[in-house]
Every structure is written in structure tokens, then in C-alpha cells.
Coordinates of C-alpha atoms (C1' of nucleotides) in Angstrom, one line a residue:
Chain A
M724 CA 60.4 141.4 78.2
A725 CA 59.9 139.1 81.1
Q726 CA 56.7 137.3 80.2
K727 CA 55.0 136.4 76.9
T728 CA 51.6 137.8 77.6
A729 CA 50.8 138.9 81.2
P730 CA 47.5 137.4 82.6
D731 CA 44.7 139.8 83.2
S732 CA 44.5 140.1 87.0
T733 CA 41.1 141.8 87.0
R734 CA 39.5 138.6 85.7
R735 CA 41.3 136.4 88.3
S736 CA 39.1 133.9 90.2
E737 CA 39.3 134.6 93.9
R738 CA 37.6 131.3 94.6
S739 CA 40.5 129.4 92.9
R740 CA 43.1 131.4 94.6
R741 CA 41.7 130.6 98.0
A742 CA 41.3 126.9 97.2
I743 CA 44.9 126.7 96.1
Y744 CA 46.1 128.3 99.3
D745 CA 44.1 125.9 101.4
A746 CA 45.3 122.9 99.4
A747 CA 49.0 123.9 99.6
L748 CA 48.8 124.5 103.4
E749 CA 47.1 121.1 103.9
L750 CA 49.5 119.2 101.7
V751 CA 52.7 120.6 103.2
G752 CA 51.4 119.4 106.6
E753 CA 50.3 116.0 105.3
V754 CA 53.2 114.9 103.0
G755 CA 55.9 117.4 103.6
Y756 CA 57.4 120.1 101.3
G757 CA 59.6 117.7 99.3
K758 CA 56.7 115.4 98.4
M759 CA 54.2 118.2 97.8
T760 CA 53.6 118.4 94.1
I761 CA 51.8 121.0 92.0
E762 CA 49.7 118.3 90.5
A763 CA 48.5 117.3 94.0
I764 CA 47.7 121.0 94.9
A765 CA 45.7 121.4 91.7
A766 CA 43.8 118.1 92.2
R767 CA 43.0 118.9 95.8
A768 CA 41.9 122.4 95.0
G769 CA 39.8 121.3 92.1
V770 CA 41.7 123.4 89.8
G771 CA 43.6 123.0 86.5
K772 CA 47.4 122.9 86.7
Q773 CA 47.6 125.8 84.3
T774 CA 45.8 128.0 86.7
I775 CA 48.7 127.5 89.1
Y776 CA 51.4 127.9 86.5
R777 CA 49.7 131.1 85.3
W778 CA 50.0 132.9 88.5
W779 CA 53.1 131.4 90.3
P780 CA 56.6 130.4 89.1
S781 CA 57.2 127.6 91.6
K782 CA 55.6 125.6 94.4
G783 CA 57.7 127.6 96.9
A784 CA 56.1 130.8 95.6
V785 CA 52.6 129.3 96.0
L786 CA 53.3 128.3 99.6
L787 CA 54.8 131.7 100.4
D788 CA 51.7 133.5 99.3
A789 CA 49.5 130.9 101.1
F790 CA 51.4 131.5 104.3
L791 CA 51.4 135.2 104.0
D792 CA 47.7 135.1 103.6
L793 CA 47.4 132.8 106.7
A794 CA 49.6 135.1 108.7
E795 CA 47.5 138.1 107.6
Q796 CA 44.3 136.4 108.6
A797 CA 45.7 135.5 112.0
N798 CA 47.0 139.0 112.6
A799 CA 43.6 140.5 111.7
Q800 CA 41.9 138.1 114.1
L801 CA 44.2 139.2 116.9
S802 CA 43.6 142.9 116.2
E803 CA 39.9 142.3 116.2
K804 CA 40.0 140.5 119.5
A805 CA 42.0 143.4 121.0
G806 CA 39.4 145.8 119.7
L807 CA 41.9 147.7 117.7
A808 CA 41.3 149.3 114.4
E809 CA 43.9 147.6 112.2
P810 CA 47.5 148.4 113.2
A811 CA 50.0 145.4 113.2
Q812 CA 51.1 143.9 116.5
D813 CA 53.6 146.3 118.1
I814 CA 55.9 145.6 121.0
P815 CA 54.6 147.0 124.3
D816 CA 56.5 149.8 125.9
T817 CA 55.9 149.8 129.7
G818 CA 59.3 151.4 130.4
D819 CA 60.6 147.9 131.6
L820 CA 62.6 146.7 128.6
E821 CA 63.3 143.2 130.1
A822 CA 59.6 142.6 130.8
D823 CA 58.5 143.8 127.4
L824 CA 61.1 141.7 125.5
K825 CA 60.2 138.6 127.5
Y826 CA 56.5 139.1 126.8
V827 CA 56.9 139.2 123.0
L828 CA 59.6 136.5 122.9
R829 CA 57.3 134.1 124.8
A830 CA 54.6 134.9 122.3
T831 CA 57.0 134.1 119.5
V832 CA 57.9 130.8 121.1
D833 CA 54.2 129.9 121.3
E834 CA 53.8 130.7 117.6
M835 CA 56.8 128.5 116.6
T836 CA 55.3 125.7 118.6
D837 CA 51.9 125.9 116.9
P838 CA 51.7 123.0 114.4
K839 CA 49.5 125.0 112.1
F840 CA 52.4 127.5 111.5
D841 CA 55.3 125.1 112.0
A842 CA 55.1 123.0 108.8
P843 CA 54.7 125.7 106.2
A844 CA 57.1 128.0 108.0
R845 CA 59.8 125.3 108.1
A846 CA 59.3 124.6 104.5
L847 CA 59.7 128.2 103.5
A848 CA 62.7 128.8 105.8
A849 CA 64.4 125.7 104.3
E850 CA 63.6 126.7 100.7
G851 CA 64.9 130.2 101.4
V852 CA 68.2 128.9 102.6
V853 CA 68.9 127.3 99.2
N854 CA 66.8 129.5 96.9
E855 CA 68.1 133.1 97.1
Q856 CA 65.1 134.7 95.4
L857 CA 62.5 133.1 97.6
G858 CA 64.6 133.6 100.6
A859 CA 64.8 137.4 99.9
D860 CA 61.0 137.5 99.5
F861 CA 60.5 135.5 102.7
V862 CA 62.7 137.8 104.7
E863 CA 61.3 141.0 103.2
K864 CA 57.7 140.2 103.5
L865 CA 57.6 138.2 106.7
L866 CA 60.8 138.4 108.8
E867 CA 62.0 141.9 108.4
P868 CA 58.7 143.6 109.4
Q869 CA 58.8 141.7 112.6
L870 CA 62.4 142.6 113.3
Q871 CA 61.6 146.3 112.8
H872 CA 59.3 146.2 115.8
Y873 CA 62.4 145.4 117.9
V874 CA 64.3 148.2 116.2
R875 CA 61.7 150.7 117.2
R876 CA 61.4 149.5 120.7
L877 CA 65.1 149.4 121.2
R878 CA 65.6 152.9 119.8
A879 CA 62.9 154.2 122.1
G880 CA 64.7 152.5 125.0
Q881 CA 68.0 154.0 123.9
E882 CA 66.7 157.5 124.1
R883 CA 65.5 156.8 127.6
G884 CA 68.8 155.2 128.7
E885 CA 67.5 151.6 128.9
V886 CA 70.0 150.6 126.1
A887 CA 73.6 151.8 125.9
P888 CA 74.0 154.6 123.3
H889 CA 76.8 153.0 121.4
V890 CA 74.8 149.8 120.6
D891 CA 73.7 149.0 117.1
V892 CA 70.1 147.9 117.7
R893 CA 69.9 146.1 114.4
I894 CA 72.6 143.7 115.6
A895 CA 71.4 143.7 119.2
L896 CA 68.0 142.2 118.3
E897 CA 69.7 139.2 116.7
L898 CA 71.0 138.3 120.2
W899 CA 67.6 136.7 120.9
T900 CA 66.0 136.2 117.4
G901 CA 69.1 134.4 116.2
P902 CA 69.3 131.8 119.0
L903 CA 65.5 131.3 118.8
A904 CA 65.5 130.8 115.1
Q905 CA 68.5 128.4 115.4
R906 CA 66.8 126.2 118.0
W907 CA 63.7 126.1 116.0
M908 CA 65.3 125.3 112.7
Q909 CA 68.1 122.9 113.9
R910 CA 66.2 121.5 116.9
T911 CA 69.3 121.9 119.0
G912 CA 67.3 122.3 122.2
P913 CA 63.9 122.8 123.7
L914 CA 61.9 126.0 122.9
S915 CA 60.4 127.1 126.1
H916 CA 59.4 130.3 127.9
A917 CA 62.2 129.7 130.3
Y918 CA 64.7 129.6 127.4
A919 CA 63.2 132.9 126.0
D920 CA 63.6 134.5 129.4
R921 CA 67.3 133.5 129.7
L922 CA 68.1 134.9 126.3
V923 CA 66.6 138.2 127.1
E924 CA 68.5 138.3 130.4
Y925 CA 71.9 137.4 128.9
A926 CA 71.5 139.8 126.0
L927 CA 70.5 142.7 128.2
Y928 CA 73.1 142.2 131.0
G929 CA 75.9 140.1 129.4
I930 CA 77.4 136.9 130.6
T931 CA 80.4 138.3 132.4
P932 CA 80.2 139.3 136.0
R933 CA 78.8 142.8 136.4
Chain B
M408 CA 63.8 93.8 110.5
A409 CA 65.0 97.0 109.0
Q410 CA 66.7 95.8 105.8
K411 CA 66.2 92.7 103.6
T412 CA 69.8 91.7 103.4
A413 CA 72.5 94.0 104.7
P414 CA 75.3 94.6 102.2
D415 CA 78.8 93.3 103.1
S416 CA 80.8 96.3 104.0
T417 CA 84.1 94.4 103.8
R418 CA 83.7 94.1 100.1
R419 CA 82.8 97.7 99.6
S420 CA 84.6 99.6 96.8
E421 CA 86.6 102.5 98.2
R422 CA 87.1 103.8 94.8
S423 CA 83.4 104.1 94.1
R424 CA 82.7 105.7 97.4
R425 CA 85.2 108.5 96.8
A426 CA 84.0 109.0 93.2
I427 CA 80.4 109.4 94.6
Y428 CA 81.5 112.0 97.2
D429 CA 83.4 114.0 94.6
A430 CA 80.5 113.9 92.1
A431 CA 77.9 114.9 94.8
L432 CA 80.0 117.9 96.0
E433 CA 80.6 119.0 92.4
L434 CA 77.0 118.7 91.4
V435 CA 75.5 120.5 94.4
G436 CA 77.7 123.5 93.5
E437 CA 76.9 123.4 89.8
V438 CA 73.2 122.8 89.7
G439 CA 72.0 123.3 93.3
Y440 CA 70.6 120.8 95.7
G441 CA 67.1 120.8 94.3
K442 CA 68.2 119.9 90.8
M443 CA 70.9 117.4 91.9
T444 CA 69.7 113.9 91.0
I445 CA 71.0 110.5 92.0
E446 CA 71.1 109.6 88.3
A447 CA 73.5 112.5 87.7
I448 CA 75.7 111.6 90.6
A449 CA 76.0 108.0 89.4
A450 CA 76.7 109.1 85.8
R451 CA 79.4 111.6 86.9
A452 CA 81.0 109.1 89.3
G453 CA 81.0 106.4 86.6
V454 CA 79.0 104.2 89.0
G455 CA 75.7 102.2 88.7
K456 CA 72.7 103.7 90.4
Q457 CA 72.3 100.6 92.5
T458 CA 75.7 101.2 94.2
I459 CA 74.3 104.5 95.6
Y460 CA 71.0 103.0 96.6
R461 CA 72.8 100.1 98.2
W462 CA 74.7 102.3 100.7
W463 CA 72.5 105.4 101.2
P464 CA 68.8 106.0 101.7
S465 CA 68.6 109.4 100.0
K466 CA 70.6 112.1 98.2
G467 CA 70.7 114.1 101.4
A468 CA 72.5 111.2 103.2
V469 CA 75.0 111.0 100.3
L470 CA 75.7 114.7 100.5
L471 CA 76.0 114.6 104.3
D472 CA 78.7 111.8 104.2
A473 CA 80.5 113.6 101.3
F474 CA 80.6 116.8 103.4
L475 CA 81.7 115.1 106.5
D476 CA 84.5 113.5 104.5
L477 CA 85.4 116.9 103.1
A478 CA 85.4 118.5 106.6
E479 CA 87.5 115.7 108.0
Q480 CA 90.1 116.2 105.2
A481 CA 90.2 119.9 105.7
N482 CA 90.6 119.5 109.5
A483 CA 93.4 116.9 109.0
Q484 CA 95.2 119.4 106.7
L485 CA 94.9 122.1 109.3
S486 CA 96.3 119.9 112.0
E487 CA 99.2 118.9 109.8
K488 CA 100.1 122.5 109.0
A489 CA 100.1 123.3 112.7
G490 CA 102.4 120.4 113.2
L491 CA 100.0 118.8 115.7
A492 CA 99.5 115.1 116.1
E493 CA 95.7 114.8 115.4
P494 CA 93.5 116.6 117.9
A495 CA 90.6 118.6 116.5
Q496 CA 90.7 122.4 116.5
D497 CA 90.1 123.7 120.0
I498 CA 89.4 127.2 121.1
P499 CA 92.5 129.1 122.4
D500 CA 92.6 130.0 126.1
T501 CA 94.8 133.0 126.5
G502 CA 92.9 134.1 129.6
D503 CA 91.3 136.9 127.5
L504 CA 87.8 135.5 126.8
E505 CA 86.8 138.4 124.5
A506 CA 89.9 138.0 122.3
D507 CA 89.6 134.2 122.2
L508 CA 86.0 134.3 121.1
K509 CA 86.6 137.0 118.5
Y510 CA 89.4 134.9 117.1
V511 CA 87.4 131.7 116.5
L512 CA 84.3 133.6 115.4
R513 CA 86.2 135.4 112.8
A514 CA 87.5 132.1 111.6
T515 CA 83.9 130.8 111.4
V516 CA 82.9 133.8 109.3
D517 CA 85.8 133.0 106.9
E518 CA 84.6 129.4 106.6
M519 CA 81.0 130.4 106.0
T520 CA 82.2 132.7 103.2
D521 CA 84.3 130.0 101.5
P522 CA 82.3 128.9 98.4
K523 CA 83.7 125.4 98.6
F524 CA 81.9 124.9 101.9
D525 CA 79.0 127.2 101.3
A526 CA 77.0 125.3 98.7
P527 CA 76.9 121.8 100.4
A528 CA 76.6 123.3 103.9
R529 CA 73.6 125.4 102.8
A530 CA 71.9 122.3 101.2
L531 CA 72.4 120.2 104.3
A532 CA 71.2 122.9 106.6
A533 CA 68.1 123.4 104.5
E534 CA 67.3 119.7 104.2
G535 CA 67.8 119.4 107.9
V536 CA 65.2 122.0 108.7
V537 CA 62.6 119.9 106.9
N538 CA 63.9 116.4 107.3
E539 CA 64.1 115.6 111.0
Q540 CA 66.3 112.5 110.7
L541 CA 68.9 114.1 108.5
G542 CA 68.8 117.3 110.6
A543 CA 69.6 115.3 113.7
D544 CA 72.5 113.6 112.0
F545 CA 73.8 116.9 110.8
V546 CA 73.6 118.5 114.2
E547 CA 75.1 115.5 116.0
K548 CA 78.0 114.8 113.6
L549 CA 78.9 118.3 112.6
L550 CA 77.3 121.1 114.6
E551 CA 77.3 119.9 118.2
P552 CA 81.0 118.9 118.3
Q553 CA 81.8 122.5 117.3
L554 CA 79.5 123.9 120.0
Q555 CA 81.1 121.7 122.7
H556 CA 84.4 123.6 122.1
Y557 CA 82.6 126.7 123.3
V558 CA 81.1 124.9 126.3
R559 CA 84.6 123.8 127.4
R560 CA 86.1 127.2 126.9
L561 CA 83.2 129.0 128.7
R562 CA 83.3 126.6 131.6
A563 CA 87.0 127.1 132.0
G564 CA 86.3 130.9 132.0
Q565 CA 83.6 130.4 134.5
E566 CA 86.0 128.7 137.0
R567 CA 88.3 131.7 136.6
G568 CA 85.7 134.4 137.0
E569 CA 85.5 135.5 133.4
V570 CA 81.9 134.3 133.1
A571 CA 79.3 134.8 135.8
P572 CA 78.7 131.6 137.8
H573 CA 74.9 131.6 137.3
V574 CA 75.1 131.5 133.5
D575 CA 74.1 128.4 131.5
V576 CA 77.0 128.1 129.1
R577 CA 75.0 126.0 126.6
I578 CA 72.6 128.8 126.2
A579 CA 75.3 131.5 126.3
L580 CA 77.1 130.2 123.3
E581 CA 74.0 130.6 121.2
L582 CA 74.2 134.4 121.7
W583 CA 76.8 134.4 118.9
T584 CA 76.3 131.2 117.0
G585 CA 72.6 131.8 116.6
P586 CA 72.9 135.3 115.1
L587 CA 75.8 134.1 112.9
A588 CA 73.8 131.1 111.6
Q589 CA 70.8 133.2 111.0
R590 CA 72.7 135.8 108.9
W591 CA 74.3 133.0 107.0
M592 CA 71.1 131.1 106.3
Q593 CA 68.6 134.0 105.8
R594 CA 71.1 136.5 104.3
T595 CA 69.7 139.2 106.6
G596 CA 72.9 141.1 106.7
P597 CA 76.6 141.1 105.9
L598 CA 78.9 138.4 107.4
S599 CA 82.1 140.3 108.4
H600 CA 84.8 140.3 111.1
A601 CA 83.3 143.5 112.4
Y602 CA 80.0 141.9 112.9
A603 CA 81.5 138.9 114.7
D604 CA 83.3 141.3 117.0
R605 CA 80.1 143.2 117.8
L606 CA 78.3 139.9 118.7
V607 CA 81.0 138.9 121.1
E608 CA 81.1 142.3 122.8
Y609 CA 77.3 142.5 123.2
A610 CA 77.1 138.9 124.4
L611 CA 79.8 139.4 127.0
Y612 CA 78.8 142.8 128.4
G613 CA 75.1 143.2 127.5
I614 CA 73.4 146.0 125.7
T615 CA 72.2 147.9 128.7
P616 CA 74.5 150.6 130.2
R617 CA 76.9 149.2 132.7
Chain C
dC493 C1' 24.6 141.7 76.1
dA494 C1' 28.7 140.4 73.6
dC495 C1' 33.3 139.3 73.8
dC496 C1' 37.5 137.7 75.5
dG497 C1' 40.4 135.5 78.5
dA498 C1' 40.7 132.8 82.8
dC499 C1' 38.9 128.6 83.9
dG500 C1' 38.7 122.9 84.7
dA501 C1' 40.3 119.1 82.5
dG502 C1' 43.5 116.3 80.7
dA503 C1' 46.9 114.7 76.8
dC504 C1' 51.8 115.0 75.8
dG505 C1' 57.0 114.2 75.7
dG506 C1' 60.7 114.4 78.8
dG507 C1' 63.1 112.9 82.7
dG508 C1' 64.1 111.2 87.4
dC509 C1' 62.4 107.9 90.6
dG510 C1' 63.4 103.4 92.9
dT511 C1' 63.6 98.4 91.7
dC512 C1' 65.1 94.8 88.9
dT513 C1' 68.2 91.9 86.2
dC514 C1' 72.1 91.0 83.7
dG515 C1' 77.3 89.5 83.2
dT516 C1' 81.8 90.9 85.1
dC517 C1' 85.2 91.5 88.4
dG518 C1' 87.7 91.6 92.8
dT519 C1' 88.2 90.3 97.4
dA520 C1' 87.9 87.0 101.5
dC521 C1' 88.7 82.8 103.0
dA522 C1' 89.7 77.7 102.4
Chain D
dT308 C1' 96.4 79.3 94.7
dG309 C1' 91.7 78.4 93.8
dT310 C1' 86.9 79.1 94.3
dA311 C1' 82.6 81.1 95.5
dC312 C1' 80.1 84.9 96.7
dG313 C1' 78.5 89.4 96.4
dA314 C1' 79.5 94.2 95.1
dC315 C1' 80.1 96.2 90.9
dG316 C1' 78.8 99.0 86.1
dA317 C1' 75.2 99.2 83.0
dG318 C1' 70.8 99.9 81.8
dA319 C1' 65.7 98.4 81.1
dC320 C1' 61.3 98.8 83.5
dG321 C1' 56.8 101.1 85.1
dC322 C1' 55.6 104.9 87.7
dC323 C1' 54.9 109.6 88.7
dC324 C1' 55.6 114.5 88.2
dC325 C1' 57.3 118.1 85.4
dG326 C1' 55.9 122.2 82.5
dT327 C1' 53.5 123.1 78.1
dC328 C1' 49.7 122.6 75.1
dT329 C1' 45.0 122.3 73.7
dC330 C1' 40.3 121.8 74.2
dG331 C1' 35.3 123.6 75.5
dT332 C1' 33.1 126.2 79.1
dC333 C1' 31.9 129.9 82.0
dG334 C1' 31.9 134.4 84.1
dG335 C1' 33.3 139.1 84.7
dT336 C1' 34.1 143.6 82.1
dG337 C1' 33.1 147.2 79.4

DNA sequence: CACCGACGAGACGGGGCGTCTCGTCGTACA
DNA sequence: TGTACGACGAGACGCCCCGTCTCGTCGGTG
């Protein structure tokens, strides 16, 4: 038995859930993750503390759900603008791997620079480094689906001879996602379109003379 | 004016400083960074709380100094074993760039796997993601000096034709440090010697057919 | 339309925060 | 060698947040 008496999710208040998400996202931007408290979230959301403790085990879990919701909304808006039905953002396949990768990596840079995403994403990434459970959820629900887009695009390229057949594509994609994530998290250098372009070039063609 | 009255560092108790370092490193391993408290550090070190607050602004700063001290000791021990005078660990230059890089990257993997380093390093990396000041200190005092070893080795290789002349070596080194850091922090895959080898190969020769 | 459980509100003991005030002790300098 | 000055260990203080609990109330389900 994990929980004493599981709450009845059919009676859950949608209104409260949304208010909690909004409050959490606001607070993490205003005071930072460390000083964000569950009491403050409850107060700002106009909600009892127990309502938060009933549905989430920690403030990290609250923020993760809030951020997933935010990402989903943003994604839906993008699909709508593009006139698409509802598929997630896939990587273009124009037959020019270098151009396709640069296109999506530049978009990723823009997203990482957007202050609306930056504060909560940083908080979750940081908490995931230290909290293994939350880190696994963060990776599974947010990061890995993104990485799978690269896997598919690289495999398609491999069948077409754009990528060498012996290459492990799951490792190859880290050649650009790793450096980008590192610069974002550690602030070891500027995050620019030019930087994204260099990463793609070096990863595709190597740094030794050809 | 930053501080009211600066403490007199000539009268500082070395004994207390060491005890605080030891206590901090033990506690971060036992209870985790989030549950590590300054009260507990003081109690375990047999020290008044004020002594900690007098010399450090936060528990993150305490842990950073403790870890820097630990790293320095470990480094000194390595130099001693090798019979060297006192220079920091440099990257070998046998003329075979691929072999040299694999050698040091495998060593880095071993270090990241060592539980004695893992807990405090994770805590500091995580705190640095969210706390800009501590992150800058962490990068400047610990990370960047390591990266500069790669810069020197790659520049030497560049003059010898091992690395293409147009390549920005400060970006190039991130092709393997970035992915490694990402796997370590996000736990997105196993950290093995084989993985380190693949990264070096892909970075040097690219993932497209040659 | 009745019931039942999620809801907002807030009291509660526990504990860590950061500041403060003791008396003691050890080091720097005369 | 002596003295003064400030760091030291110890711990009290008010504050805030933790996570749990107990109220009535309110709204969705069956």
C-alpha cells in the first residue's frame, strides 16, 4: 500500500489546478526556486495548502506538472498557427541534413533564451540533478521525446547515406544537445544562432582536416 | 560598503575550517544537499553557527570551498604519486590526438563515477544552475581550468595539422565535455569508457560518411 | 436531490533560519 | 612576557515554513 486513501480524481477541481500552476510559474520567476514555498503557492492561488499536498508530493512535482502544461499549451498554439491537426513538432526533412539540424537547433536556442521558459526549466533541471526521481520524470516526459525527433531524422538520413552507417544515432545527437545544454545550464558561453551552426558543422564533419 | 566589519582572517581557526569542510562533505553524502542544514554542519563540526555565518554567505558557498579543498588534496596526491613537483594534471601529447583525448576522457568518466566526488559535485552543479553567483564561481574555479587543458592540447594539435585550422577549439572541446556532462547530470544514459571513446571518434571525424 | 469527499481556511508542533549575546580562549603585537 | 582584541563554542531569540490536522462549506456524481 503506497497511500492511505487515494483521492477521488473525478471530483478534482480544475479551477484550483490551473490556479496552482499559474502561481507556481509566477513565483519561480519572482523569487527563485529555492525561496518558492508551498505556502506562497497556496496563498497566491487562493487555495488551501492541503489541496496541494493532496495531489503532489513536493514543490518540484508541482512545478514539473505546471511546466508540462505550459509546454503543452505552447506546442498546441504552434500547431494551430501552422494549421496542422495535432501532431507534435517534428524535424523537417528536406534532404539537407545540415540545414535541417541548424533550423531546429536555432529554434531550441530561441526557446532557451525565452525568459518565460528559462526560470522554471532551470529550476527543474537543477532539481533533477540532485533528485533522481524527479530527474527521471523530467527526462522521460520532456527531454527524451524531443531527443527522439533527432533519432528519427538521423535514422532516415542514415538510410539515405547522409549519416555513416556505423554511427550510433542516440550518441550522435548528444554532440549538439550536450554542448547546448551545458552552455545553458553552466553559462559557460553565449547561446547564439552562430554557436548552434558551429556545433552542427563540427558534429557532421568532424574537427580534423578532411 | 559591503560588510559591516570584516572579520580578521589572521586570527581564523584552521581547525574549525577543516572540521566544517569535513562535516559538509559528510552530510551532503548522507542526507543530500536539500536536507543539509547549516545547523547540522555546525553541530557535526563541533562549531558555533556564527563561525560559519562569519566566513560564508550560504551553505552552497561552504560546500564549494569544501569541494575545492578536496579536489586540491586529491590533485596533490596524484602529483606526488607521479613524482612530479607540483604542476596540475595536463593532457598528454603523444602526437596521437584520438588516443590522448580518449585517455583523459576515460579518466573523467572514472572520476564522475567515484561516489566520493559524485554527491558534492552534483549538489554544486545543481545549485549553480539556479544560483548565478555560485555557478560562476563553480565554473571559474573548477570547470574552466579543466577546459583550458583541452584548449592548449587542441591548439598544439592545430599547429601540427591534427585539427583543421578553421576550427574554434573552445567550441570543439564541448563536443565531448557537453555530452559527458549531460549524461552525468541528467542520467540519460550509461557513463562508460566505450561511450567516451565513441564521443571522441565522432567529434574528431564527424558522423557523415568521409 | 442527497450524499460524500474535495475544497478554502487556518491552527498546530517541529525545526531550521539568520541574528544576537554571553564568557572563554588563543593569537598578534607591544 | 603581558595584554588587549576578536574569533571562538554555545545557545537563546523571533520568524517563517514545514507537513498534518480539523473545521464548515460547496459542488459534482450517481
